[in-house]
Coordinates of C-alpha atoms in Angstrom, one line a residue:
Chain A
X715 CA 143.9 131.0 228.5
X716 CA 146.2 131.1 225.1
X717 CA 144.1 132.2 222.5
X718 CA 145.0 131.2 219.4
X719 CA 148.2 130.2 218.7
X720 CA 149.9 129.6 215.3
X721 CA 153.1 127.3 213.8
X722 CA 155.8 127.8 212.5
X723 CA 156.2 131.7 213.0
X724 CA 158.0 131.5 210.2
X725 CA 158.7 129.1 207.2
X726 CA 160.8 130.0 203.7
X727 CA 159.8 127.2 200.9
X728 CA 161.0 126.4 197.8
X729 CA 158.7 126.4 194.9
X730 CA 156.8 122.7 194.8
X731 CA 157.3 121.7 198.5
X732 CA 154.3 121.2 200.9
X733 CA 153.9 122.2 204.1
X734 CA 151.3 122.8 207.6
X735 CA 150.4 125.4 209.0
X736 CA 149.3 124.9 212.2
X737 CA 146.9 126.8 214.7
X738 CA 145.3 126.4 218.2
X739 CA 142.6 127.6 219.9
X740 CA 141.8 126.7 223.9
X741 CA 138.6 129.0 224.1
X742 CA 136.2 125.8 222.8
X743 CA 135.5 128.1 219.4
X744 CA 133.1 126.3 217.3
X745 CA 133.8 129.3 214.7
X746 CA 137.6 129.1 213.0
X747 CA 139.0 131.0 209.8
X748 CA 142.2 131.1 208.2
X749 CA 142.9 134.3 206.1
X750 CA 146.4 135.9 204.4
X751 CA 147.7 139.2 203.9
X752 CA 149.6 139.5 201.6
X753 CA 152.2 143.1 202.3
X754 CA 149.8 146.3 202.7
X755 CA 147.5 145.0 202.0
X756 CA 144.1 144.4 204.1
X757 CA 143.4 140.0 204.6
X758 CA 141.7 137.6 202.4
X759 CA 139.2 134.6 203.8
X760 CA 141.3 131.5 202.8
X761 CA 139.3 128.7 203.9
X762 CA 136.6 128.5 207.2
X763 CA 135.1 126.1 209.4
X764 CA 132.1 126.5 210.9
X765 CA 132.9 122.7 213.6
X766 CA 134.2 119.7 213.6
X767 CA 133.9 118.4 209.5
X768 CA 132.7 121.2 208.7
X769 CA 134.9 123.3 206.4
X770 CA 133.9 126.1 203.2
X771 CA 135.9 128.0 201.4
X772 CA 136.0 131.5 201.0
X773 CA 137.3 134.2 199.0
X774 CA 141.2 133.1 197.8
X775 CA 140.7 128.7 198.6
X776 CA 143.4 127.7 195.3
X777 CA 146.3 126.1 196.3
X778 CA 144.8 125.5 199.9
X779 CA 143.2 122.6 201.3
X780 CA 142.2 122.8 205.2
X781 CA 140.3 119.8 207.8
X782 CA 138.3 120.0 211.0
X783 CA 139.2 117.0 213.0
X784 CA 138.5 118.7 216.7
X785 CA 137.8 121.3 217.6
X786 CA 140.8 122.6 218.8
X787 CA 143.0 122.6 215.7
X788 CA 142.1 124.1 212.1
X789 CA 145.7 123.6 210.5
X790 CA 145.9 124.8 206.2
X791 CA 148.2 122.8 203.7
X792 CA 149.3 124.1 201.2
X793 CA 150.4 121.5 198.4
X794 CA 152.6 121.9 195.9
X795 CA 154.1 125.6 197.3
X796 CA 153.7 128.6 194.6
X797 CA 155.6 132.9 195.3
X798 CA 152.5 133.6 195.2
X799 CA 151.4 132.4 197.9
X800 CA 154.5 133.7 200.0
X801 CA 152.7 136.7 202.2
X802 CA 151.7 136.5 206.9
X803 CA 149.0 133.7 207.5
X804 CA 146.5 134.7 210.2
X805 CA 144.1 132.4 211.3
X806 CA 141.5 133.3 214.2
X807 CA 138.5 131.5 216.1
X808 CA 134.8 133.0 217.5
X809 CA 132.1 132.2 219.7
X810 CA 129.2 131.3 216.9
X811 CA 125.8 131.5 219.5
X812 CA 127.6 135.7 219.1
X813 CA 126.3 137.4 216.9
X814 CA 127.6 139.9 215.2
X815 CA 130.5 137.1 216.8
X816 CA 134.7 139.0 217.6
X817 CA 137.0 137.1 216.1
X818 CA 140.6 136.6 217.8
X819 CA 143.3 136.3 215.4
X820 CA 146.2 134.5 216.3
X821 CA 149.9 136.1 216.0
X822 CA 150.2 135.3 212.2
X823 CA 152.9 132.5 210.8
X824 CA 155.2 134.7 207.5
X825 CA 155.4 132.3 205.1
X826 CA 158.6 131.9 202.2
X827 CA 158.1 131.2 198.6
X828 CA 161.1 131.3 196.4
Chain B
X458 CA 129.9 143.1 199.4
X459 CA 129.1 146.3 201.3
X460 CA 132.0 148.5 201.2
X461 CA 133.8 150.6 202.9
X462 CA 135.7 153.6 201.9
X463 CA 138.7 154.9 204.0
X464 CA 142.1 157.6 204.5
X465 CA 144.7 155.4 203.9
X466 CA 146.9 157.6 206.6
X467 CA 145.7 159.5 209.5
X468 CA 149.1 161.8 211.8
X469 CA 147.8 162.5 215.2
X470 CA 150.0 163.6 217.9
X471 CA 149.9 161.5 222.0
X472 CA 147.5 162.9 224.2
X473 CA 145.0 164.0 221.6
X474 CA 141.9 162.8 219.9
X475 CA 141.1 160.8 217.2
X476 CA 138.6 160.3 214.9
X477 CA 139.2 157.3 212.4
X478 CA 136.5 157.9 209.8
X479 CA 134.2 155.7 207.6
X480 CA 131.9 155.7 204.7
X481 CA 130.4 152.3 203.5
X482 CA 127.1 154.1 201.6
X483 CA 126.4 150.6 200.4
X484 CA 125.2 149.9 204.2
X485 CA 121.8 147.0 204.9
X486 CA 119.7 147.3 207.2
X487 CA 121.7 144.6 209.1
X488 CA 125.0 144.6 208.7
X489 CA 127.5 145.8 211.6
X490 CA 130.1 148.0 211.2
X491 CA 133.0 146.3 213.3
X492 CA 136.5 148.3 214.2
X493 CA 139.2 145.9 214.0
X494 CA 143.3 147.4 214.5
X495 CA 146.0 145.7 214.2
X496 CA 149.9 146.7 215.5
X497 CA 152.8 146.0 213.4
X498 CA 153.6 143.2 213.0
X499 CA 150.5 141.3 214.8
X500 CA 147.1 140.0 213.9
X501 CA 144.4 142.2 213.8
X502 CA 142.0 142.8 217.3
X503 CA 138.9 143.5 217.7
X504 CA 137.8 147.2 218.4
X505 CA 134.0 148.4 218.4
X506 CA 130.9 146.9 217.1
X507 CA 127.8 148.8 216.4
X508 CA 124.2 149.1 214.8
X509 CA 121.9 152.3 215.3
X510 CA 123.8 153.8 217.7
X511 CA 126.4 155.0 219.7
X512 CA 128.7 153.3 221.2
X513 CA 131.1 153.5 223.8
X514 CA 134.3 150.5 225.6
X515 CA 137.2 150.7 227.1
X516 CA 139.9 151.5 224.1
X517 CA 136.9 154.6 222.0
X518 CA 134.1 155.3 220.6
X519 CA 132.7 154.3 217.3
X520 CA 129.5 157.4 216.3
X521 CA 127.5 155.9 213.8
X522 CA 126.0 158.3 211.5
X523 CA 122.4 158.6 212.1
X524 CA 121.4 157.2 207.8
X525 CA 124.3 154.4 208.8
X526 CA 126.4 155.7 205.9
X527 CA 129.0 156.7 208.0
X528 CA 130.8 156.3 211.2
X529 CA 134.0 157.6 212.8
X530 CA 136.0 156.0 215.6
X531 CA 137.0 158.4 218.2
X532 CA 140.3 157.2 219.9
X533 CA 139.6 160.0 223.0
X534 CA 143.6 160.4 224.0
X535 CA 145.4 158.8 222.0
X536 CA 148.3 157.0 223.1
X537 CA 152.2 155.7 221.0
X538 CA 151.0 151.6 221.4
X539 CA 147.5 153.3 219.1
X540 CA 149.3 152.9 216.4
X541 CA 148.5 150.7 213.5
X542 CA 146.1 149.9 210.7
X543 CA 142.5 150.2 211.8
X544 CA 140.2 149.2 209.5
X545 CA 135.8 149.8 209.2
X546 CA 134.1 146.2 208.5
X547 CA 131.5 145.1 207.1
X548 CA 130.3 141.9 208.0
X549 CA 128.7 139.9 205.8
X550 CA 126.2 136.1 205.8
X551 CA 127.6 134.0 204.2
X552 CA 127.2 129.5 205.1
X553 CA 125.7 130.8 208.0
X554 CA 128.4 132.6 209.9
X555 CA 129.9 136.2 209.5
X556 CA 132.4 136.9 207.5
X557 CA 134.9 140.4 207.9
X558 CA 135.6 141.4 204.8
X559 CA 138.7 143.9 205.4
X560 CA 139.7 146.9 203.1
X561 CA 143.1 148.4 203.6
X562 CA 142.2 150.2 206.5
X563 CA 144.0 153.9 208.0
X564 CA 147.6 153.6 208.8
X565 CA 147.1 155.6 211.8
X566 CA 150.8 157.7 213.2
X567 CA 150.6 159.1 216.9
X568 CA 153.8 161.6 217.6
X569 CA 155.7 161.9 220.1

C-alpha cells in the first residue's frame, strides 16, 4: 500500500491565484482530514470528512473548500490565495470502526503565497 | 477542549532512555491520551495511545498517572532516528469523528 499520497510536494502561488491540493489514500479509510502547519507550530484542522459526500469544517476552514466524491480522494481547494495561507498542508486518513482512531498522514505539501 | 502541556524541548544521548512528560489536568474520563511524533520534513506518525493502564508497543511505552492528569512517553533506548517533535494529544469527539488537537509538542534532540 502507498498509504496517503499528496501532490504537489511544493508550490508557489501569487496572491489571488487558486489551486487544488490533491490527497489520495489506498487503505479504504472512510475518515479523511486536512491540516495546516505554520512554522514552529502544531497542526490545525481545516476540514474533515467521515465518508464520500460528507464533509465538515474544522478549526480553520476560512479560505478553503473541500469535496469528497470518492472514498479514496479528498482534494483541498484554495480560492484567492493570500500570504496567510503560506503553510505546510497535511492530509490524513483513519479507520471509522476502530476507536480511538490512528491517523495516517501524508508527506505534506509546502505552499508559499507571494 | 482538553489541553496538554509539554516542555518545548528536551535533549538526550544516544542509547539512553528518554522520558517525555505531558500534563493534562483537564482530562475527562473518556479521553484517550495519544502520542504522535513528527520527524523533520515529514508528516506526523502515530506512536502510542492509552486510557488508564500503562501501554507498551514496539516503539515506546506510555506510563499514565493514577489520576490520569499526567503521562510520560518512554523511549527505552534513544537513537538518532528518534530525533523529532513529540506531540501529546487528547482526542475530542465532534460530529461523530475523533479529532486530534495538536499543541506545539516537545522537540527531542538526540546527541551521538
